[in-house]
XYZ file of C-alpha atoms in Angstrom:
133
model
C 27.739 80.340 74.234
C 24.915 78.462 72.744
C 24.372 78.417 69.146
C 21.897 81.086 67.851
C 18.393 79.578 67.295
C 19.234 76.232 68.899
C 16.651 74.569 71.209
C 17.991 76.144 74.428
C 18.430 79.517 72.687
C 14.739 79.662 71.320
C 13.543 78.545 74.738
C 15.291 81.354 76.288
C 14.169 83.665 73.869
C 10.330 82.671 74.467
C 10.852 83.190 78.153
C 12.048 86.740 77.528
C 9.261 87.357 75.156
C 6.704 86.379 77.567
C 8.037 88.273 80.295
C 7.901 91.662 78.187
C 4.300 92.016 79.332
C 3.735 95.379 77.644
C 4.805 93.862 74.121
C 2.716 90.740 74.968
C -0.345 92.696 75.780
C 0.042 95.100 72.548
C 0.504 91.909 70.354
C -2.596 90.132 71.974
C -4.491 93.601 71.475
C -3.500 93.327 67.640
C -4.481 89.664 67.383
C -1.087 88.665 66.476
C -0.533 85.084 65.912
C 2.358 83.470 63.961
C 4.528 80.515 63.394
C 7.955 82.288 62.933
C 11.110 80.534 61.579
C 14.511 81.959 61.997
C 17.388 80.737 60.068
C 20.549 81.373 57.840
C 20.380 82.263 54.286
C 22.493 79.171 53.217
C 20.240 76.701 54.719
C 17.032 75.137 52.998
C 15.117 75.458 56.183
C 15.077 77.684 59.458
C 16.901 76.555 62.423
C 14.611 77.805 65.224
C 10.618 78.080 65.623
C 8.656 80.458 67.671
C 5.050 79.895 67.815
C 2.916 83.046 68.831
C -0.704 82.917 69.939
C -2.390 86.112 70.679
C 0.904 87.745 71.712
C 2.214 84.629 73.944
C 5.001 82.553 72.844
C 3.723 79.211 73.035
C 6.220 76.816 71.610
C 9.781 77.425 70.886
C 12.659 75.121 69.759
C 13.911 73.623 66.604
C 11.953 74.142 63.495
C 9.630 71.110 62.960
C 8.679 71.406 59.484
C 5.316 73.132 59.879
C 3.969 75.786 57.604
C 5.349 79.171 58.464
C 3.778 82.627 58.763
C 6.950 84.327 58.723
C 10.555 82.861 57.853
C 13.401 85.333 58.675
C 16.887 84.680 57.179
C 20.133 86.426 57.277
C 23.761 85.467 57.227
C 25.474 84.087 60.508
C 27.690 86.990 60.618
C 24.674 89.535 60.155
C 22.873 87.783 63.008
C 25.845 88.057 65.283
C 26.475 91.617 64.516
C 22.961 92.466 65.263
C 22.873 90.455 68.381
C 25.926 92.329 69.594
C 24.658 95.835 68.671
C 21.153 95.344 69.039
C 17.957 96.341 66.933
C 16.528 99.687 66.326
C 14.060 100.823 63.471
C 16.872 102.146 61.235
C 18.926 99.174 61.765
C 16.025 96.828 60.806
C 14.996 98.843 57.900
C 18.502 99.080 56.331
C 18.922 95.188 56.807
C 15.735 94.436 54.954
C 16.378 97.123 52.494
C 19.768 95.741 51.445
C 18.504 92.302 51.952
C 20.981 91.351 54.633
C 17.676 90.234 56.621
C 15.412 88.589 54.187
C 11.720 87.655 54.727
C 11.287 84.563 53.052
C 7.513 84.555 54.102
C 5.653 87.159 55.750
C 4.191 90.500 55.056
C 6.398 93.131 56.680
C 4.432 95.977 54.687
C 1.541 95.115 56.571
C 3.033 95.209 59.896
C 4.762 98.688 58.870
C 1.174 99.868 58.264
C 0.171 99.300 61.936
C 2.316 101.501 64.259
C 1.298 99.500 67.538
C 2.799 96.315 65.661
C 6.020 98.235 64.624
C 6.893 98.893 68.229
C 6.106 95.664 69.617
C 7.934 93.747 67.045
C 10.728 96.033 67.369
C 10.784 95.043 70.875
C 10.688 91.478 70.065
C 13.814 91.734 67.936
C 15.612 93.824 70.722
C 15.048 91.012 73.047
C 17.187 88.429 70.988
C 19.947 90.563 72.398
C 19.182 89.299 75.921
C 19.240 85.789 75.207
C 21.972 84.386 77.305
C 22.400 80.441 77.526
């Protein structure tokens, strides 16, 4: 299996993201744009980068040093566990509440105030479990 957040992993995640048309439409309707970094707690920079423009993943791969709107971090064992078990709202809220999933940059409270964004972004997390490279 390819390493999580590798170039190939991120490209496949972006492909799955864009294939999820209902999610993309909702994110576009909400005017969701973001450069999102994904990584590990013990590393200074994220490993992977996903650039979303009006809901569409337009770029994916290794983090390239750009300013991020979101920087999501967790331990390697936690990412592996979540990718095996999947994500749902309760698991995500517990992960953030216990700081197993840390938001180093980004305003998750803003998203929680917009139910359509919550559903779309939960689906985005769930898609991670489908990445096979």
